[in-house]
PDB file of C-alpha atoms in Angstrom:
ATOM      1  CA  UNK A   1      12.991  -4.048  22.450  1.00 87.00           C
ATOM      2  CA  UNK A   2       9.906  -4.576  20.359  1.00 94.00           C
ATOM      3  CA  UNK A   3       7.000  -6.827  21.513  1.00 95.00           C
ATOM      4  CA  UNK A   4       4.371  -7.752  19.133  1.00 96.00           C
ATOM      5  CA  UNK A   5       1.088  -9.648  19.609  1.00 97.00           C
ATOM      6  CA  UNK A   6      -0.490 -10.825  16.223  1.00 98.00           C
ATOM      7  CA  UNK A   7      -3.982 -11.840  16.430  1.00 98.00           C
ATOM      8  CA  UNK A   8      -6.213 -13.242  13.614  1.00 98.00           C
ATOM      9  CA  UNK A   9      -9.912 -14.125  13.627  1.00 98.00           C
ATOM     10  CA  UNK A  10     -11.233 -16.134  10.534  1.00 97.00           C
ATOM     11  CA  UNK A  11     -14.805 -16.622   9.645  1.00 97.00           C
ATOM     12  CA  UNK A  12     -16.912 -17.870   6.576  1.00 94.00           C
ATOM     13  CA  UNK A  13     -19.942 -16.821   4.963  1.00 92.00           C
ATOM     14  CA  UNK A  14     -22.410 -18.400   7.264  1.00 92.00           C
ATOM     15  CA  UNK A  15     -21.156 -16.022  10.048  1.00 94.00           C
ATOM     16  CA  UNK A  16     -21.444 -12.855   7.947  1.00 90.00           C
ATOM     17  CA  UNK A  17     -24.967 -11.975   9.189  1.00 89.00           C
ATOM     18  CA  UNK A  18     -26.152  -9.885  12.188  1.00 92.00           C
ATOM     19  CA  UNK A  19     -25.595 -12.512  14.838  1.00 93.00           C
ATOM     20  CA  UNK A  20     -22.085 -13.294  13.656  1.00 95.00           C
ATOM     21  CA  UNK A  21     -21.222  -9.536  13.448  1.00 94.00           C
ATOM     22  CA  UNK A  22     -22.510  -9.232  17.152  1.00 96.00           C
ATOM     23  CA  UNK A  23     -20.165 -11.998  18.287  1.00 96.00           C
ATOM     24  CA  UNK A  24     -17.127 -10.477  16.489  1.00 96.00           C
ATOM     25  CA  UNK A  25     -18.020  -7.039  17.945  1.00 96.00           C
ATOM     26  CA  UNK A  26     -17.202  -8.671  21.456  1.00 96.00           C
ATOM     27  CA  UNK A  27     -14.147 -10.235  20.330  1.00 97.00           C
ATOM     28  CA  UNK A  28     -11.077  -9.051  22.431  1.00 97.00           C
ATOM     29  CA  UNK A  29      -8.312  -7.042  20.740  1.00 98.00           C
ATOM     30  CA  UNK A  30      -5.686  -7.867  23.266  1.00 98.00           C
ATOM     31  CA  UNK A  31      -4.726 -10.969  25.338  1.00 97.00           C
ATOM     32  CA  UNK A  32      -2.299 -11.710  28.190  1.00 95.00           C
ATOM     33  CA  UNK A  33       1.205 -12.961  26.986  1.00 90.00           C
ATOM     34  CA  UNK A  34       1.058 -15.971  29.462  1.00 77.00           C
ATOM     35  CA  UNK A  35       3.591 -18.252  27.677  1.00 69.00           C
ATOM     36  CA  UNK A  36       6.596 -15.660  27.882  1.00 63.00           C
ATOM     37  CA  UNK A  37       9.156 -15.739  30.402  1.00 59.00           C
ATOM     38  CA  UNK A  38      10.048 -12.350  31.856  1.00 57.00           C
ATOM     39  CA  UNK A  39      12.876 -11.425  31.462  1.00 61.00           C
ATOM     40  CA  UNK A  40      12.808 -12.236  27.973  1.00 66.00           C
ATOM     41  CA  UNK A  41      15.091 -14.430  26.099  1.00 69.00           C
ATOM     42  CA  UNK A  42      17.782 -12.773  23.942  1.00 77.00           C
ATOM     43  CA  UNK A  43      16.565 -10.991  20.621  1.00 83.00           C
ATOM     44  CA  UNK A  44      15.510  -7.437  19.389  1.00 90.00           C
ATOM     45  CA  UNK A  45      11.890  -8.559  18.809  1.00 93.00           C
ATOM     46  CA  UNK A  46       9.372 -10.892  20.190  1.00 93.00           C
ATOM     47  CA  UNK A  47       6.009 -12.106  18.523  1.00 95.00           C
ATOM     48  CA  UNK A  48       3.138 -13.642  20.318  1.00 95.00           C
ATOM     49  CA  UNK A  49       0.798 -15.296  17.941  1.00 96.00           C
ATOM     50  CA  UNK A  50      -2.795 -16.102  18.481  1.00 97.00           C
ATOM     51  CA  UNK A  51      -5.297 -17.623  15.897  1.00 97.00           C
ATOM     52  CA  UNK A  52      -9.172 -17.856  16.211  1.00 98.00           C
ATOM     53  CA  UNK A  53     -11.991 -19.101  14.199  1.00 97.00           C
ATOM     54  CA  UNK A  54     -15.636 -18.329  14.301  1.00 97.00           C
ATOM     55  CA  UNK A  55     -17.042 -21.863  13.610  1.00 89.00           C
ATOM     56  CA  UNK A  56     -20.733 -20.607  13.639  1.00 91.00           C
ATOM     57  CA  UNK A  57     -22.234 -17.340  14.245  1.00 94.00           C
ATOM     58  CA  UNK A  58     -22.317 -17.366  18.113  1.00 93.00           C
ATOM     59  CA  UNK A  59     -19.062 -19.014  18.853  1.00 96.00           C
ATOM     60  CA  UNK A  60     -15.412 -18.149  18.489  1.00 97.00           C
ATOM     61  CA  UNK A  61     -12.771 -20.739  19.271  1.00 97.00           C
ATOM     62  CA  UNK A  62      -8.892 -20.998  19.331  1.00 96.00           C
ATOM     63  CA  UNK A  63      -6.741 -22.889  16.898  1.00 95.00           C
ATOM     64  CA  UNK A  64      -6.182 -25.392  19.272  1.00 94.00           C
ATOM     65  CA  UNK A  65      -9.701 -26.109  19.902  1.00 95.00           C
ATOM     66  CA  UNK A  66     -10.451 -25.933  16.229  1.00 95.00           C
ATOM     67  CA  UNK A  67      -7.635 -28.551  15.817  1.00 95.00           C
ATOM     68  CA  UNK A  68      -9.063 -30.853  18.453  1.00 95.00           C
ATOM     69  CA  UNK A  69     -12.536 -30.739  17.024  1.00 95.00           C
ATOM     70  CA  UNK A  70     -11.404 -31.559  13.492  1.00 95.00           C
ATOM     71  CA  UNK A  71      -9.142 -34.486  14.573  1.00 96.00           C
ATOM     72  CA  UNK A  72     -11.877 -35.923  16.834  1.00 96.00           C
ATOM     73  CA  UNK A  73     -14.109 -35.837  13.670  1.00 94.00           C
ATOM     74  CA  UNK A  74     -11.717 -37.080  10.972  1.00 95.00           C
ATOM     75  CA  UNK A  75      -9.144 -39.405  12.531  1.00 96.00           C
ATOM     76  CA  UNK A  76     -11.560 -42.169  13.628  1.00 95.00           C
ATOM     77  CA  UNK A  77     -12.637 -42.343   9.863  1.00 95.00           C
ATOM     78  CA  UNK A  78      -9.031 -43.214   9.086  1.00 95.00           C
ATOM     79  CA  UNK A  79      -8.956 -46.175  11.729  1.00 96.00           C
ATOM     80  CA  UNK A  80      -7.521 -44.272  14.663  1.00 96.00           C
ATOM     81  CA  UNK A  81      -8.330 -45.449  18.233  1.00 96.00           C
ATOM     82  CA  UNK A  82      -9.634 -43.278  20.856  1.00 94.00           C
ATOM     83  CA  UNK A  83      -6.155 -43.357  22.413  1.00 96.00           C
ATOM     84  CA  UNK A  84      -4.415 -42.648  19.280  1.00 96.00           C
ATOM     85  CA  UNK A  85      -6.607 -39.755  18.550  1.00 96.00           C
ATOM     86  CA  UNK A  86      -5.899 -38.247  21.958  1.00 96.00           C
ATOM     87  CA  UNK A  87      -2.177 -38.598  21.400  1.00 97.00           C
ATOM     88  CA  UNK A  88      -2.178 -37.153  18.066  1.00 96.00           C
ATOM     89  CA  UNK A  89      -4.287 -34.045  19.429  1.00 96.00           C
ATOM     90  CA  UNK A  90      -1.866 -33.674  22.235  1.00 96.00           C
ATOM     91  CA  UNK A  91       1.222 -33.817  19.824  1.00 96.00           C
ATOM     92  CA  UNK A  92      -0.265 -31.236  17.430  1.00 95.00           C
ATOM     93  CA  UNK A  93      -1.181 -28.893  20.116  1.00 93.00           C
ATOM     94  CA  UNK A  94       2.395 -29.039  21.720  1.00 92.00           C
ATOM     95  CA  UNK A  95       3.647 -28.057  18.269  1.00 93.00           C
ATOM     96  CA  UNK A  96       1.111 -25.129  18.240  1.00 92.00           C
ATOM     97  CA  UNK A  97       2.414 -23.971  21.660  1.00 88.00           C
ATOM     98  CA  UNK A  98       6.217 -24.125  20.513  1.00 87.00           C
ATOM     99  CA  UNK A  99       5.537 -21.350  17.864  1.00 88.00           C
ATOM    100  CA  UNK A 100       3.058 -19.334  19.758  1.00 90.00           C
ATOM    101  CA  UNK A 101       5.923 -17.011  21.315  1.00 90.00           C
ATOM    102  CA  UNK A 102       9.105 -16.710  19.293  1.00 90.00           C
ATOM    103  CA  UNK A 103      12.113 -14.515  19.713  1.00 89.00           C
ATOM    104  CA  UNK A 104      13.890 -12.854  16.691  1.00 92.00           C
ATOM    105  CA  UNK A 105      17.474 -11.646  16.909  1.00 90.00           C
ATOM    106  CA  UNK A 106      16.885  -8.879  14.624  1.00 89.00           C
ATOM    107  CA  UNK A 107      13.795  -6.775  13.433  1.00 90.00           C
ATOM    108  CA  UNK A 108      14.709  -7.638   9.812  1.00 88.00           C
ATOM    109  CA  UNK A 109      13.852 -11.223  10.565  1.00 90.00           C
ATOM    110  CA  UNK A 110      10.227 -10.447  11.324  1.00 93.00           C
ATOM    111  CA  UNK A 111       7.817 -11.481   8.551  1.00 91.00           C
ATOM    112  CA  UNK A 112       4.518 -10.142   9.311  1.00 95.00           C
ATOM    113  CA  UNK A 113       2.154  -9.615   6.455  1.00 96.00           C
ATOM    114  CA  UNK A 114       1.683  -5.867   5.506  1.00 97.00           C
ATOM    115  CA  UNK A 115       3.998  -4.704   8.483  1.00 97.00           C
ATOM    116  CA  UNK A 116       7.489  -3.459   8.612  1.00 95.00           C
ATOM    117  CA  UNK A 117       9.446  -1.986  11.619  1.00 96.00           C
ATOM    118  CA  UNK A 118      12.254   0.323  11.877  1.00 94.00           C
ATOM    119  CA  UNK A 119      14.197   1.338  14.915  1.00 94.00           C
ATOM    120  CA  UNK A 120      14.760   5.101  15.307  1.00 92.00           C
ATOM    121  CA  UNK A 121      17.335   5.629  18.187  1.00 86.00           C
ATOM    122  CA  UNK A 122      15.104   4.481  21.115  1.00 87.00           C
ATOM    123  CA  UNK A 123      11.837   4.462  19.262  1.00 95.00           C
ATOM    124  CA  UNK A 124      10.173   2.132  16.643  1.00 97.00           C
ATOM    125  CA  UNK A 125       8.564   3.167  13.322  1.00 97.00           C
ATOM    126  CA  UNK A 126       5.747   0.850  12.372  1.00 98.00           C
ATOM    127  CA  UNK A 127       4.714   1.013   8.564  1.00 97.00           C
ATOM    128  CA  UNK A 128       1.586  -0.376   7.138  1.00 98.00           C
ATOM    129  CA  UNK A 129       2.216  -1.534   3.503  1.00 96.00           C
ATOM    130  CA  UNK A 130      -0.325  -3.579   1.544  1.00 96.00           C
ATOM    131  CA  UNK A 131       1.181  -6.634   0.177  1.00 94.00           C
ATOM    132  CA  UNK A 132      -0.924  -7.846  -2.818  1.00 89.00           C
ATOM    133  CA  UNK A 133       1.173 -11.041  -3.044  1.00 90.00           C
ATOM    134  CA  UNK A 134       0.196 -12.172   0.579  1.00 93.00           C
ATOM    135  CA  UNK A 135      -3.094 -10.258   1.354  1.00 94.00           C
ATOM    136  CA  UNK A 136      -6.577 -10.709   0.326  1.00 94.00           C
ATOM    137  CA  UNK A 137      -9.112  -8.087  -0.921  1.00 95.00           C
ATOM    138  CA  UNK A 138     -10.143  -5.446  -1.355  1.00 96.00           C
ATOM    139  CA  UNK A 139      -6.788  -3.997  -2.490  1.00 95.00           C
ATOM    140  CA  UNK A 140      -5.684  -0.873  -0.565  1.00 96.00           C
ATOM    141  CA  UNK A 141      -4.611   2.157  -2.232  1.00 94.00           C
ATOM    142  CA  UNK A 142      -3.663   5.509  -0.920  1.00 91.00           C
ATOM    143  CA  UNK A 143      -0.534   7.257   0.339  1.00 95.00           C
ATOM    144  CA  UNK A 144       2.492   5.659  -0.862  1.00 97.00           C
ATOM    145  CA  UNK A 145       5.507   7.199   1.007  1.00 97.00           C
ATOM    146  CA  UNK A 146       8.072   5.445  -1.392  1.00 96.00           C
ATOM    147  CA  UNK A 147       6.273   6.522  -4.614  1.00 96.00           C
ATOM    148  CA  UNK A 148       9.169   8.795  -5.811  1.00 96.00           C
ATOM    149  CA  UNK A 149      11.807   6.532  -4.279  1.00 96.00           C
ATOM    150  CA  UNK A 150      13.591   4.737  -7.224  1.00 96.00           C
ATOM    151  CA  UNK A 151      15.441   2.488  -4.819  1.00 95.00           C
ATOM    152  CA  UNK A 152      12.118   1.083  -3.420  1.00 93.00           C
ATOM    153  CA  UNK A 153      10.298  -1.839  -4.879  1.00 92.00           C
ATOM    154  CA  UNK A 154       7.133   0.353  -4.317  1.00 93.00           C
ATOM    155  CA  UNK A 155       8.510   2.987  -6.774  1.00 95.00           C
ATOM    156  CA  UNK A 156       5.642   4.462  -8.822  1.00 95.00           C
ATOM    157  CA  UNK A 157       3.292   1.803  -7.379  1.00 94.00           C
ATOM    158  CA  UNK A 158      -0.373   2.664  -6.553  1.00 95.00           C
ATOM    159  CA  UNK A 159      -0.580   0.854  -3.094  1.00 95.00           C
ATOM    160  CA  UNK A 160      -1.003   1.916   0.458  1.00 97.00           C
ATOM    161  CA  UNK A 161       2.418   2.277   2.140  1.00 97.00           C
ATOM    162  CA  UNK A 162       2.453   4.685   5.147  1.00 97.00           C
ATOM    163  CA  UNK A 163       3.866   5.097   8.739  1.00 98.00           C
ATOM    164  CA  UNK A 164       1.094   4.090  11.024  1.00 98.00           C
ATOM    165  CA  UNK A 165       2.723   5.486  14.180  1.00 98.00           C
ATOM    166  CA  UNK A 166       6.043   5.807  15.956  1.00 98.00           C
ATOM    167  CA  UNK A 167       6.494   4.131  19.439  1.00 98.00           C
ATOM    168  CA  UNK A 168       8.570   5.753  22.098  1.00 97.00           C
ATOM    169  CA  UNK A 169       9.803   3.674  24.971  1.00 95.00           C
ATOM    170  CA  UNK A 170       6.885   2.540  27.256  1.00 95.00           C
ATOM    171  CA  UNK A 171       4.348   3.207  24.477  1.00 97.00           C
ATOM    172  CA  UNK A 172       1.891   0.782  22.853  1.00 98.00           C
ATOM    173  CA  UNK A 173      -0.057   0.873  19.515  1.00 98.00           C
ATOM    174  CA  UNK A 174      -2.639  -1.179  17.711  1.00 98.00           C
ATOM    175  CA  UNK A 175      -3.117  -1.842  14.016  1.00 98.00           C
ATOM    176  CA  UNK A 176      -6.436  -3.335  12.835  1.00 98.00           C
ATOM    177  CA  UNK A 177      -7.305  -4.490   9.226  1.00 98.00           C
ATOM    178  CA  UNK A 178      -9.470  -6.821   7.496  1.00 97.00           C
ATOM    179  CA  UNK A 179      -9.696  -8.766   4.325  1.00 97.00           C
ATOM    180  CA  UNK A 180     -11.599 -11.454   2.314  1.00 95.00           C
ATOM    181  CA  UNK A 181      -9.560 -14.275   0.618  1.00 94.00           C
ATOM    182  CA  UNK A 182     -10.203 -17.627  -1.098  1.00 91.00           C
ATOM    183  CA  UNK A 183      -8.957 -21.026   0.253  1.00 85.00           C
ATOM    184  CA  UNK A 184      -6.068 -22.477  -1.943  1.00 79.00           C
ATOM    185  CA  UNK A 185      -7.707 -26.064  -1.946  1.00 78.00           C
ATOM    186  CA  UNK A 186     -11.354 -25.437  -2.115  1.00 82.00           C
ATOM    187  CA  UNK A 187     -11.642 -21.918  -3.493  1.00 81.00           C
ATOM    188  CA  UNK A 188     -14.202 -20.905  -0.907  1.00 89.00           C
ATOM    189  CA  UNK A 189     -14.289 -17.296   0.396  1.00 93.00           C
ATOM    190  CA  UNK A 190     -13.376 -16.717   3.901  1.00 95.00           C
ATOM    191  CA  UNK A 191     -12.769 -13.335   6.010  1.00 97.00           C
ATOM    192  CA  UNK A 192     -10.190 -12.351   8.269  1.00 97.00           C
ATOM    193  CA  UNK A 193      -9.655  -9.687  10.911  1.00 98.00           C
ATOM    194  CA  UNK A 194      -6.197  -8.990  11.880  1.00 98.00           C
ATOM    195  CA  UNK A 195      -4.933  -7.186  14.974  1.00 98.00           C
ATOM    196  CA  UNK A 196      -1.378  -6.340  15.755  1.00 98.00           C
ATOM    197  CA  UNK A 197      -0.575  -4.896  19.122  1.00 98.00           C
ATOM    198  CA  UNK A 198       2.999  -3.493  19.594  1.00 98.00           C
ATOM    199  CA  UNK A 199       4.958  -2.215  22.532  1.00 97.00           C
ATOM    200  CA  UNK A 200       8.287  -0.552  22.688  1.00 96.00           C
ATOM    201  CA  UNK A 201       9.738  -1.848  25.846  1.00 91.00           C
ATOM    202  CA  UNK A 202      12.295   0.212  27.779  1.00 88.00           C
ATOM    203  CA  UNK A 203      13.872  -3.158  29.274  1.00 84.00           C
ATOM    204  CA  UNK A 204      13.342  -6.897  28.947  1.00 79.00           C
ATOM    205  CA  UNK A 205      10.747  -7.265  31.700  1.00 83.00           C
ATOM    206  CA  UNK A 206       7.043  -6.704  31.334  1.00 87.00           C
ATOM    207  CA  UNK A 207       3.635  -7.819  32.860  1.00 89.00           C
ATOM    208  CA  UNK A 208       1.888 -10.493  31.028  1.00 91.00           C
ATOM    209  CA  UNK A 209      -1.243  -8.033  30.829  1.00 94.00           C
ATOM    210  CA  UNK A 210       1.020  -5.412  29.150  1.00 95.00           C
ATOM    211  CA  UNK A 211      -1.548  -4.907  26.238  1.00 97.00           C
ATOM    212  CA  UNK A 212      -4.480  -4.865  28.686  1.00 97.00           C
ATOM    213  CA  UNK A 213      -3.539  -2.576  31.388  1.00 95.00           C
ATOM    214  CA  UNK A 214      -4.694   0.551  29.399  1.00 95.00           C
ATOM    215  CA  UNK A 215      -5.813   1.821  25.883  1.00 97.00           C
ATOM    216  CA  UNK A 216      -3.044   1.825  23.348  1.00 98.00           C
ATOM    217  CA  UNK A 217      -1.370   5.315  22.668  1.00 98.00           C
ATOM    218  CA  UNK A 218      -2.009   4.959  19.127  1.00 98.00           C
ATOM    219  CA  UNK A 219      -4.605   3.069  17.106  1.00 98.00           C
ATOM    220  CA  UNK A 220      -4.293   2.622  13.107  1.00 98.00           C
ATOM    221  CA  UNK A 221      -7.436   1.195  11.201  1.00 97.00           C
ATOM    222  CA  UNK A 222      -7.792  -0.074   7.678  1.00 96.00           C
ATOM    223  CA  UNK A 223     -11.231  -1.562   7.792  1.00 96.00           C
ATOM    224  CA  UNK A 224     -12.942  -2.093   4.550  1.00 94.00           C
ATOM    225  CA  UNK A 225     -16.492  -3.371   3.595  1.00 90.00           C
ATOM    226  CA  UNK A 226     -16.142  -7.118   3.053  1.00 88.00           C
ATOM    227  CA  UNK A 227     -18.999  -7.778   0.560  1.00 76.00           C
TER     228      UNK A 227
END
């Protein structure tokens, strides 16, 4: 059983300075899994997704709070009453809650950018592969473990593709990487920190603080200078 906690933190150029960096330095890299029932529903893998925004240098908020602030600002301009605004905020936040913790019947259904997972008897191999179609910059180059494999789509490609670690039952690991990218609609640069906490569960029960009880057994980093 594989448990994944996927965390993203997004910020813009106004938060790139020293005060913004100090705030990000205090950003937690793991959170309780409060929405999940234990024992877990059927499935080979579970993903807990959390999204955060640094709206100005000194403050980091959740995507639900970012949604609330945005709707409170813009919906009245479209003629929404205060009651209608509250109802729409509640509806959208419920939708966010429904997809925050998802069960997957098979690890092949996981679709996490730059990550792939492979069961090895009772363990899990976690591979970090830079996906140039879905990731930002800078492009990561380095060891490509499939460079000489003609059956791989990464054959002869100069891109980072390596095993981050292998988790035995009861072990946890953490992957951390960053990137910069442009918005599709406005072309404005933004920056993103990605954290993936992974646990190989020997059973289907776990404490909500599974990623907080102790330091991870493995930590893999791909942190670049985001100029």
